[in-house]
GROMACS .gro file of N, CA and C in nm:
model
  420
    1MET      N    1   1.119  -0.550  -2.293
    1MET     CA    2   1.072  -0.443  -2.231
    1MET      C    3   1.083  -0.455  -2.085
    2GLN      N    4   1.104  -0.371  -2.016
    2GLN     CA    5   1.113  -0.396  -1.850
    2GLN      C    6   1.005  -0.278  -1.780
    3VAL      N    7   0.945  -0.342  -1.693
    3VAL     CA    8   0.873  -0.212  -1.544
    3VAL      C    9   0.942  -0.262  -1.435
    4CYS      N   10   0.941  -0.118  -1.372
    4CYS     CA   11   0.978  -0.152  -1.234
    4CYS      C   12   0.833  -0.137  -1.154
    5GLY      N   13   0.776  -0.253  -1.093
    5GLY     CA   14   0.679  -0.215  -0.992
    5GLY      C   15   0.693  -0.175  -0.862
    6VAL      N   16   0.598  -0.079  -0.829
    6VAL     CA   17   0.609  -0.066  -0.675
    6VAL      C   18   0.487  -0.043  -0.627
    7GLU      N   19   0.528  -0.053  -0.485
    7GLU     CA   20   0.440  -0.065  -0.378
    7GLU      C   21   0.437   0.026  -0.257
    8ILE      N   22   0.381   0.135  -0.239
    8ILE     CA   23   0.423   0.216  -0.135
    8ILE      C   24   0.367   0.176  -0.022
    9LYS      N   25   0.403   0.146   0.079
    9LYS     CA   26   0.397   0.108   0.219
    9LYS      C   27   0.435   0.183   0.345
   10GLY      N   28   0.352   0.269   0.418
   10GLY     CA   29   0.421   0.351   0.494
   10GLY      C   30   0.496   0.458   0.477
   11SER      N   31   0.616   0.453   0.508
   11SER     CA   32   0.731   0.548   0.418
   11SER      C   33   0.807   0.465   0.342
   12GLU      N   34   0.781   0.347   0.305
   12GLU     CA   35   0.888   0.272   0.185
   12GLU      C   36   0.787   0.250   0.051
   13ALA      N   37   0.916   0.231  -0.035
   13ALA     CA   38   0.864   0.195  -0.196
   13ALA      C   39   0.937   0.065  -0.209
   14VAL      N   40   0.869  -0.025  -0.196
   14VAL     CA   41   0.893  -0.141  -0.236
   14VAL      C   42   0.939  -0.183  -0.376
   15PHE      N   43   1.020  -0.236  -0.453
   15PHE     CA   44   1.055  -0.250  -0.566
   15PHE      C   45   1.033  -0.382  -0.627
   16ALA      N   46   1.019  -0.419  -0.793
   16ALA     CA   47   1.013  -0.556  -0.812
   16ALA      C   48   1.040  -0.504  -0.976
   17LEU      N   49   1.144  -0.536  -1.048
   17LEU     CA   50   1.174  -0.529  -1.177
   17LEU      C   51   1.141  -0.653  -1.270
   18VAL      N   52   1.033  -0.634  -1.393
   18VAL     CA   53   0.995  -0.726  -1.454
   18VAL      C   54   1.029  -0.702  -1.582
   19ALA      N   55   1.061  -0.780  -1.692
   19ALA     CA   56   1.094  -0.807  -1.824
   19ALA      C   57   0.975  -0.877  -1.878
   20LEU      N   58   0.960  -0.841  -2.000
   20LEU     CA   59   0.846  -0.880  -2.076
   20LEU      C   60   0.925  -0.927  -2.238
   21ALA      N   61   0.944  -1.079  -2.237
   21ALA     CA   62   0.982  -1.098  -2.371
   21ALA      C   63   0.944  -1.224  -2.468
   22ASP      N   64   0.886  -1.201  -2.554
   22ASP     CA   65   0.812  -1.323  -2.634
   22ASP      C   66   0.697  -1.328  -2.535
   23GLY      N   67   0.603  -1.265  -2.483
   23GLY     CA   68   0.503  -1.282  -2.422
   23GLY      C   69   0.494  -1.368  -2.248
   24VAL      N   70   0.601  -1.354  -2.239
   24VAL     CA   71   0.664  -1.421  -2.120
   24VAL      C   72   0.702  -1.343  -2.006
   25VAL      N   73   0.686  -1.314  -1.883
   25VAL     CA   74   0.723  -1.208  -1.804
   25VAL      C   75   0.823  -1.289  -1.713
   26SER      N   76   0.946  -1.239  -1.659
   26SER     CA   77   1.023  -1.260  -1.555
   26SER      C   78   1.097  -1.155  -1.478
   27HIS      N   79   1.112  -1.228  -1.359
   27HIS     CA   80   1.156  -1.142  -1.239
   27HIS      C   81   1.319  -1.094  -1.291
   28VAL      N   82   1.337  -0.959  -1.284
   28VAL     CA   83   1.513  -0.940  -1.293
   28VAL      C   84   1.558  -0.894  -1.136
   29PRO      N   85   1.651  -0.989  -1.094
   29PRO     CA   86   1.683  -0.920  -0.917
   29PRO      C   87   1.741  -0.793  -0.951
   30LEU      N   88   1.685  -0.678  -0.817
   30LEU     CA   89   1.772  -0.588  -0.818
   30LEU      C   90   1.839  -0.566  -0.681
   31ALA      N   91   1.943  -0.518  -0.691
   31ALA     CA   92   2.053  -0.502  -0.597
   31ALA      C   93   1.974  -0.410  -0.432
   32VAL      N   94   1.876  -0.317  -0.478
   32VAL     CA   95   1.801  -0.240  -0.394
   32VAL      C   96   1.680  -0.264  -0.441
   33LYS      N   97   1.592  -0.316  -0.341
   33LYS     CA   98   1.477  -0.399  -0.323
   33LYS      C   99   1.351  -0.295  -0.277
   34LYS      N  100   1.402  -0.208  -0.163
   34LYS     CA  101   1.310  -0.058  -0.110
   34LYS      C  102   1.427   0.037  -0.074
   35LEU      N  103   1.330   0.128  -0.101
   35LEU     CA  104   1.390   0.277  -0.029
   35LEU      C  105   1.332   0.331   0.066
   36ALA      N  106   1.325   0.393   0.172
   36ALA     CA  107   1.267   0.447   0.275
   36ALA      C  108   1.294   0.599   0.285
   37LEU      N  109   1.151   0.669   0.316
   37LEU     CA  110   1.149   0.826   0.340
   37LEU      C  111   1.169   0.828   0.482
   38GLU      N  112   1.304   0.894   0.552
   38GLU     CA  113   1.302   0.866   0.694
   38GLU      C  114   1.202   0.994   0.746
   39ASP      N  115   1.194   1.089   0.735
   39ASP     CA  116   1.100   1.194   0.825
   39ASP      C  117   1.080   1.314   0.694
   40ASP      N  118   0.944   1.276   0.671
   40ASP     CA  119   0.886   1.380   0.558
   40ASP      C  120   0.828   1.490   0.578
   41ASP      N  121   0.873   1.499   0.724
   41ASP     CA  122   0.843   1.658   0.789
   41ASP      C  123   0.966   1.719   0.744
   42GLU      N  124   1.087   1.663   0.732
   42GLU     CA  125   1.199   1.750   0.698
   42GLU      C  126   1.228   1.737   0.544
   43GLN      N  127   1.258   1.854   0.493
   43GLN     CA  128   1.269   1.882   0.349
   43GLN      C  129   1.414   1.798   0.304
   44ALA      N  130   1.485   1.849   0.393
   44ALA     CA  131   1.616   1.763   0.373
   44ALA      C  132   1.579   1.621   0.348
   45HIS      N  133   1.540   1.566   0.422
   45HIS     CA  134   1.496   1.399   0.392
   45HIS      C  135   1.440   1.416   0.263
   46VAL      N  136   1.339   1.446   0.227
   46VAL     CA  137   1.237   1.435   0.150
   46VAL      C  138   1.340   1.488   0.000
   47ARG      N  139   1.425   1.558   0.020
   47ARG     CA  140   1.541   1.568  -0.096
   47ARG      C  141   1.632   1.457  -0.138
   48ALA      N  142   1.680   1.417   0.009
   48ALA     CA  143   1.755   1.293   0.002
   48ALA      C  144   1.670   1.166  -0.052
   49PHE      N  145   1.562   1.185  -0.009
   49PHE     CA  146   1.461   1.046  -0.058
   49PHE      C  147   1.495   1.035  -0.259
   50ALA      N  148   1.476   1.179  -0.269
   50ALA     CA  149   1.441   1.224  -0.433
   50ALA      C  150   1.562   1.183  -0.528
   51GLU      N  151   1.652   1.220  -0.427
   51GLU     CA  152   1.792   1.195  -0.509
   51GLU      C  153   1.833   1.067  -0.463
   52GLN      N  154   1.800   0.969  -0.382
   52GLN     CA  155   1.812   0.836  -0.383
   52GLN      C  156   1.738   0.776  -0.531
   53LEU      N  157   1.610   0.788  -0.523
   53LEU     CA  158   1.511   0.721  -0.612
   53LEU      C  159   1.574   0.791  -0.745
   54ALA      N  160   1.631   0.880  -0.779
   54ALA     CA  161   1.632   0.913  -0.906
   54ALA      C  162   1.766   0.841  -0.959
   55ALA      N  163   1.869   0.812  -0.856
   55ALA     CA  164   2.005   0.746  -0.871
   55ALA      C  165   1.962   0.598  -0.899
   56PHE      N  166   1.854   0.522  -0.827
   56PHE     CA  167   1.825   0.428  -0.838
   56PHE      C  168   1.757   0.374  -0.998
   57ALA      N  169   1.654   0.475  -1.040
   57ALA     CA  170   1.622   0.496  -1.166
   57ALA      C  171   1.692   0.508  -1.276
   58LYS      N  172   1.818   0.575  -1.247
   58LYS     CA  173   1.898   0.595  -1.371
   58LYS      C  174   1.981   0.483  -1.361
   59GLY      N  175   2.030   0.444  -1.262
   59GLY     CA  176   2.128   0.339  -1.242
   59GLY      C  177   2.078   0.193  -1.286
   60ASN      N  178   1.958   0.171  -1.292
   60ASN     CA  179   1.874   0.063  -1.333
   60ASN      C  180   1.860   0.101  -1.467
   61GLY      N  181   1.835   0.205  -1.516
   61GLY     CA  182   1.811   0.198  -1.652
   61GLY      C  183   1.626   0.220  -1.687
   62LEU      N  184   1.575   0.251  -1.555
   62LEU     CA  185   1.411   0.251  -1.544
   62LEU      C  186   1.389   0.347  -1.648
   63THR      N  187   1.285   0.357  -1.734
   63THR     CA  188   1.203   0.459  -1.800
   63THR      C  189   1.010   0.431  -1.809
   64ARG      N  190   1.006   0.301  -1.727
   64ARG     CA  191   0.851   0.266  -1.683
   64ARG      C  192   0.834   0.240  -1.543
   65ILE      N  193   0.751   0.295  -1.500
   65ILE     CA  194   0.733   0.270  -1.356
   65ILE      C  195   0.561   0.205  -1.336
   66ALA      N  196   0.559   0.109  -1.259
   66ALA     CA  197   0.384   0.092  -1.226
   66ALA      C  198   0.353   0.073  -1.086
   67ILE      N  199   0.292   0.191  -1.016
   67ILE     CA  200   0.266   0.204  -0.867
   67ILE      C  201   0.133   0.162  -0.838
   68LYS      N  202   0.148   0.041  -0.768
   68LYS     CA  203   0.009   0.006  -0.695
   68LYS      C  204  -0.074   0.112  -0.605
   69LYS      N  205  -0.171   0.160  -0.701
   69LYS     CA  206  -0.277   0.291  -0.687
   69LYS      C  207  -0.309   0.230  -0.507
   70ARG      N  208  -0.345   0.345  -0.416
   70ARG     CA  209  -0.374   0.342  -0.286
   70ARG      C  210  -0.509   0.410  -0.283
   71GLY      N  211  -0.619   0.415  -0.222
   71GLY     CA  212  -0.742   0.461  -0.197
   71GLY      C  213  -0.713   0.619  -0.147
   72LYS      N  214  -0.752   0.691  -0.184
   72LYS     CA  215  -0.769   0.847  -0.114
   72LYS      C  216  -0.851   0.852   0.050
   73LYS      N  217  -0.927   0.764   0.037
   73LYS     CA  218  -1.038   0.792   0.150
   73LYS      C  219  -1.103   0.638   0.176
   74GLY      N  220  -1.141   0.627   0.311
   74GLY     CA  221  -1.203   0.523   0.337
   74GLY      C  222  -1.114   0.434   0.424
   75ASP      N  223  -1.131   0.289   0.475
   75ASP     CA  224  -1.071   0.237   0.522
   75ASP      C  225  -0.947   0.156   0.520
   76PHE      N  226  -0.925   0.165   0.349
   76PHE     CA  227  -0.801   0.117   0.300
   76PHE      C  228  -0.721   0.244   0.251
   77ALA      N  229  -0.747   0.394   0.289
   77ALA     CA  230  -0.689   0.470   0.227
   77ALA      C  231  -0.508   0.523   0.250
   78GLY      N  232  -0.458   0.511   0.173
   78GLY     CA  233  -0.312   0.543   0.205
   78GLY      C  234  -0.270   0.663   0.307
   79GLY      N  235  -0.182   0.661   0.371
   79GLY     CA  236  -0.134   0.794   0.453
   79GLY      C  237  -0.076   0.921   0.381
   80PRO      N  238  -0.064   0.992   0.393
   80PRO     CA  239   0.001   1.131   0.388
   80PRO      C  240   0.119   1.103   0.316
   81THR      N  241   0.193   1.039   0.397
   81THR     CA  242   0.344   0.988   0.363
   81THR      C  243   0.367   0.942   0.243
   82THR      N  244   0.274   0.816   0.191
   82THR     CA  245   0.249   0.739   0.072
   82THR      C  246   0.238   0.817  -0.042
   83PHE      N  247   0.148   0.927  -0.024
   83PHE     CA  248   0.108   1.037  -0.139
   83PHE      C  249   0.246   1.123  -0.167
   84LYS      N  250   0.272   1.162  -0.050
   84LYS     CA  251   0.452   1.253  -0.093
   84LYS      C  252   0.524   1.169  -0.134
   85ILE      N  253   0.544   1.038  -0.139
   85ILE     CA  254   0.670   0.955  -0.207
   85ILE      C  255   0.584   0.930  -0.356
   86GLU      N  256   0.475   0.904  -0.385
   86GLU     CA  257   0.409   0.885  -0.521
   86GLU      C  258   0.436   1.009  -0.591
   87GLY      N  259   0.443   1.154  -0.519
   87GLY     CA  260   0.446   1.242  -0.592
   87GLY      C  261   0.615   1.291  -0.628
   88VAL      N  262   0.692   1.218  -0.506
   88VAL     CA  263   0.851   1.218  -0.603
   88VAL      C  264   0.870   1.138  -0.699
   89PHE      N  265   0.787   1.007  -0.708
   89PHE     CA  266   0.824   0.910  -0.824
   89PHE      C  267   0.772   0.990  -0.962
   90GLN      N  268   0.649   1.037  -0.955
   90GLN     CA  269   0.595   1.106  -1.047
   90GLN      C  270   0.658   1.261  -1.146
   91LEU      N  271   0.746   1.315  -1.039
   91LEU     CA  272   0.868   1.399  -1.077
   91LEU      C  273   0.971   1.362  -1.157
   92LEU      N  274   1.009   1.234  -1.125
   92LEU     CA  275   1.147   1.162  -1.198
   92LEU      C  276   1.112   1.181  -1.368
   93VAL      N  277   1.264   1.256  -1.390
   93VAL     CA  278   1.260   1.278  -1.507
   93VAL      C  279   1.311   1.157  -1.625
   94ASP      N  280   1.220   1.163  -1.711
   94ASP     CA  281   1.260   1.034  -1.854
   94ASP      C  282   1.200   0.907  -1.782
   95CYS      N  283   1.145   0.885  -1.690
   95CYS     CA  284   1.013   0.781  -1.654
   95CYS      C  285   0.874   0.835  -1.660
   96GLU      N  286   0.825   0.722  -1.720
   96GLU     CA  287   0.661   0.732  -1.714
   96GLU      C  288   0.635   0.648  -1.632
   97VAL      N  289   0.562   0.724  -1.565
   97VAL     CA  290   0.470   0.635  -1.420
   97VAL      C  291   0.361   0.645  -1.444
   98THR      N  292   0.265   0.496  -1.389
   98THR     CA  293   0.120   0.494  -1.426
   98THR      C  294   0.080   0.426  -1.286
   99LEU      N  295  -0.033   0.462  -1.245
   99LEU     CA  296  -0.090   0.416  -1.135
   99LEU      C  297  -0.173   0.275  -1.186
  100ILE      N  298  -0.162   0.183  -1.102
  100ILE     CA  299  -0.243   0.067  -1.157
  100ILE      C  300  -0.331   0.019  -1.020
  101SER      N  301  -0.473   0.002  -1.052
  101SER     CA  302  -0.538  -0.020  -0.944
  101SER      C  303  -0.538  -0.183  -0.891
  102ALA      N  304  -0.591  -0.214  -0.783
  102ALA     CA  305  -0.586  -0.363  -0.776
  102ALA      C  306  -0.673  -0.431  -0.829
  103GLN      N  307  -0.770  -0.380  -0.898
  103GLN     CA  308  -0.876  -0.453  -0.992
  103GLN      C  309  -0.792  -0.497  -1.093
  104THR      N  310  -0.742  -0.400  -1.177
  104THR     CA  311  -0.633  -0.392  -1.275
  104THR      C  312  -0.574  -0.521  -1.291
  105MET      N  313  -0.486  -0.518  -1.145
  105MET     CA  314  -0.388  -0.568  -1.115
  105MET      C  315  -0.442  -0.770  -1.089
  106SER      N  316  -0.530  -0.771  -1.046
  106SER     CA  317  -0.633  -0.914  -1.009
  106SER      C  318  -0.659  -0.938  -1.163
  107ALA      N  319  -0.713  -0.888  -1.220
  107ALA     CA  320  -0.764  -0.906  -1.377
  107ALA      C  321  -0.660  -0.940  -1.460
  108GLN      N  322  -0.570  -0.888  -1.456
  108GLN     CA  323  -0.430  -0.918  -1.530
  108GLN      C  324  -0.361  -1.046  -1.532
  109GLU      N  325  -0.350  -1.068  -1.394
  109GLU     CA  326  -0.318  -1.224  -1.327
  109GLU      C  327  -0.425  -1.303  -1.360
  110ARG      N  328  -0.539  -1.260  -1.390
  110ARG     CA  329  -0.635  -1.411  -1.382
  110ARG      C  330  -0.632  -1.402  -1.541
  111LYS      N  331  -0.617  -1.321  -1.627
  111LYS     CA  332  -0.604  -1.319  -1.765
  111LYS      C  333  -0.473  -1.403  -1.839
  112HIS      N  334  -0.379  -1.373  -1.769
  112HIS     CA  335  -0.247  -1.418  -1.826
  112HIS      C  336  -0.154  -1.536  -1.736
  113GLY      N  337  -0.230  -1.564  -1.624
  113GLY     CA  338  -0.197  -1.666  -1.525
  113GLY      C  339  -0.063  -1.666  -1.511
  114TYR      N  340   0.026  -1.559  -1.502
  114TYR     CA  341   0.158  -1.579  -1.439
  114TYR      C  342   0.167  -1.615  -1.315
  115VAL      N  343   0.280  -1.658  -1.262
  115VAL     CA  344   0.306  -1.708  -1.133
  115VAL      C  345   0.404  -1.639  -1.041
  116LEU      N  346   0.404  -1.590  -0.942
  116LEU     CA  347   0.514  -1.543  -0.861
  116LEU      C  348   0.652  -1.630  -0.852
  117PRO      N  349   0.736  -1.571  -0.898
  117PRO     CA  350   0.875  -1.625  -0.901
  117PRO      C  351   0.899  -1.672  -0.759
  118ASP      N  352   1.018  -1.793  -0.728
  118ASP     CA  353   1.035  -1.797  -0.604
  118ASP      C  354   1.134  -1.697  -0.558
  119SER      N  355   1.206  -1.656  -0.687
  119SER     CA  356   1.323  -1.502  -0.649
  119SER      C  357   1.283  -1.423  -0.548
  120LEU      N  358   1.127  -1.373  -0.588
  120LEU     CA  359   1.080  -1.251  -0.509
  120LEU      C  360   1.076  -1.283  -0.330
  121ASN      N  361   1.102  -1.171  -0.238
  121ASN     CA  362   1.058  -1.149  -0.122
  121ASN      C  363   0.918  -1.152  -0.103
  122LYS      N  364   0.893  -1.202  -0.023
  122LYS     CA  365   0.715  -1.190   0.015
  122LYS      C  366   0.671  -1.037  -0.008
  123TYR      N  367   0.748  -0.941   0.050
  123TYR     CA  368   0.699  -0.813   0.035
  123TYR      C  369   0.715  -0.766  -0.105
  124GLN      N  370   0.769  -0.805  -0.191
  124GLN     CA  371   0.776  -0.742  -0.347
  124GLN      C  372   0.679  -0.839  -0.404
  125HIS      N  373   0.568  -0.906  -0.375
  125HIS     CA  374   0.484  -0.971  -0.447
  125HIS      C  375   0.409  -0.831  -0.502
  126GLU      N  376   0.327  -0.773  -0.428
  126GLU     CA  377   0.249  -0.633  -0.503
  126GLU      C  378   0.315  -0.555  -0.607
  127ALA      N  379   0.429  -0.498  -0.565
  127ALA     CA  380   0.523  -0.436  -0.677
  127ALA      C  381   0.532  -0.516  -0.790
  128TYR      N  382   0.538  -0.681  -0.786
  128TYR     CA  383   0.581  -0.724  -0.887
  128TYR      C  384   0.452  -0.761  -0.983
  129ARG      N  385   0.346  -0.765  -0.912
  129ARG     CA  386   0.189  -0.812  -0.978
  129ARG      C  387   0.156  -0.639  -1.038
  130ALA      N  388   0.196  -0.538  -0.980
  130ALA     CA  389   0.165  -0.396  -1.059
  130ALA      C  390   0.263  -0.387  -1.176
  131ALA      N  391   0.372  -0.444  -1.176
  131ALA     CA  392   0.454  -0.432  -1.300
  131ALA      C  393   0.404  -0.507  -1.400
  132CYS      N  394   0.358  -0.638  -1.405
  132CYS     CA  395   0.317  -0.737  -1.457
  132CYS      C  396   0.166  -0.690  -1.529
  133ALA      N  397   0.116  -0.601  -1.460
  133ALA     CA  398  -0.019  -0.565  -1.481
  133ALA      C  399   0.022  -0.456  -1.608
  134LEU      N  400   0.122  -0.386  -1.585
  134LEU     CA  401   0.153  -0.266  -1.683
  134LEU      C  402   0.167  -0.335  -1.830
  135LEU      N  403   0.271  -0.415  -1.773
  135LEU     CA  404   0.332  -0.482  -1.891
  135LEU      C  405   0.227  -0.591  -2.016
  136LEU      N  406   0.131  -0.629  -1.947
  136LEU     CA  407   0.066  -0.711  -2.001
  136LEU      C  408  -0.072  -0.663  -2.046
  137LYS      N  409  -0.081  -0.510  -1.990
  137LYS     CA  410  -0.215  -0.481  -2.047
  137LYS      C  411  -0.249  -0.464  -2.150
  138GLY      N  412  -0.160  -0.453  -2.253
  138GLY     CA  413  -0.168  -0.473  -2.395
  138GLY      C  414  -0.162  -0.589  -2.461
  139VAL      N  415  -0.118  -0.679  -2.395
  139VAL     CA  416  -0.099  -0.849  -2.447
  139VAL      C  417  -0.258  -0.914  -2.456
  140LYS      N  418  -0.240  -0.956  -2.566
  140LYS     CA  419  -0.379  -1.068  -2.580
  140LYS      C  420  -0.346  -1.170  -2.515
   0.00000   0.00000   0.00000
């Protein structure tokens, strides 16, 4: 089973694909590590982003996506563009999109003790942790 983890930062969606086999998680390298929404005020740019995202999901055979949840208010709230990007993800056809809280990510990391692989770039760590949290949520 595979899950694509996503962290939305600013106007970018950062990806990390994780596979689970025999209770062990592993990083699956992707050619595309992030996608950017150029100008969220322009409908053409949002549509182009949606098309790129749909092609990315289809090209990599994605059926499950875990997005690191962002706050809606307060000091650590996500910006409006991040929620627009999240909406585009949730509209993907044939993809189950789940929002994962930072608390759940930390709890799963403590429970299962997985290690961040060296094959990840530092900016992909949170996306990897989101994918692992969703994959391991039902594993004892």
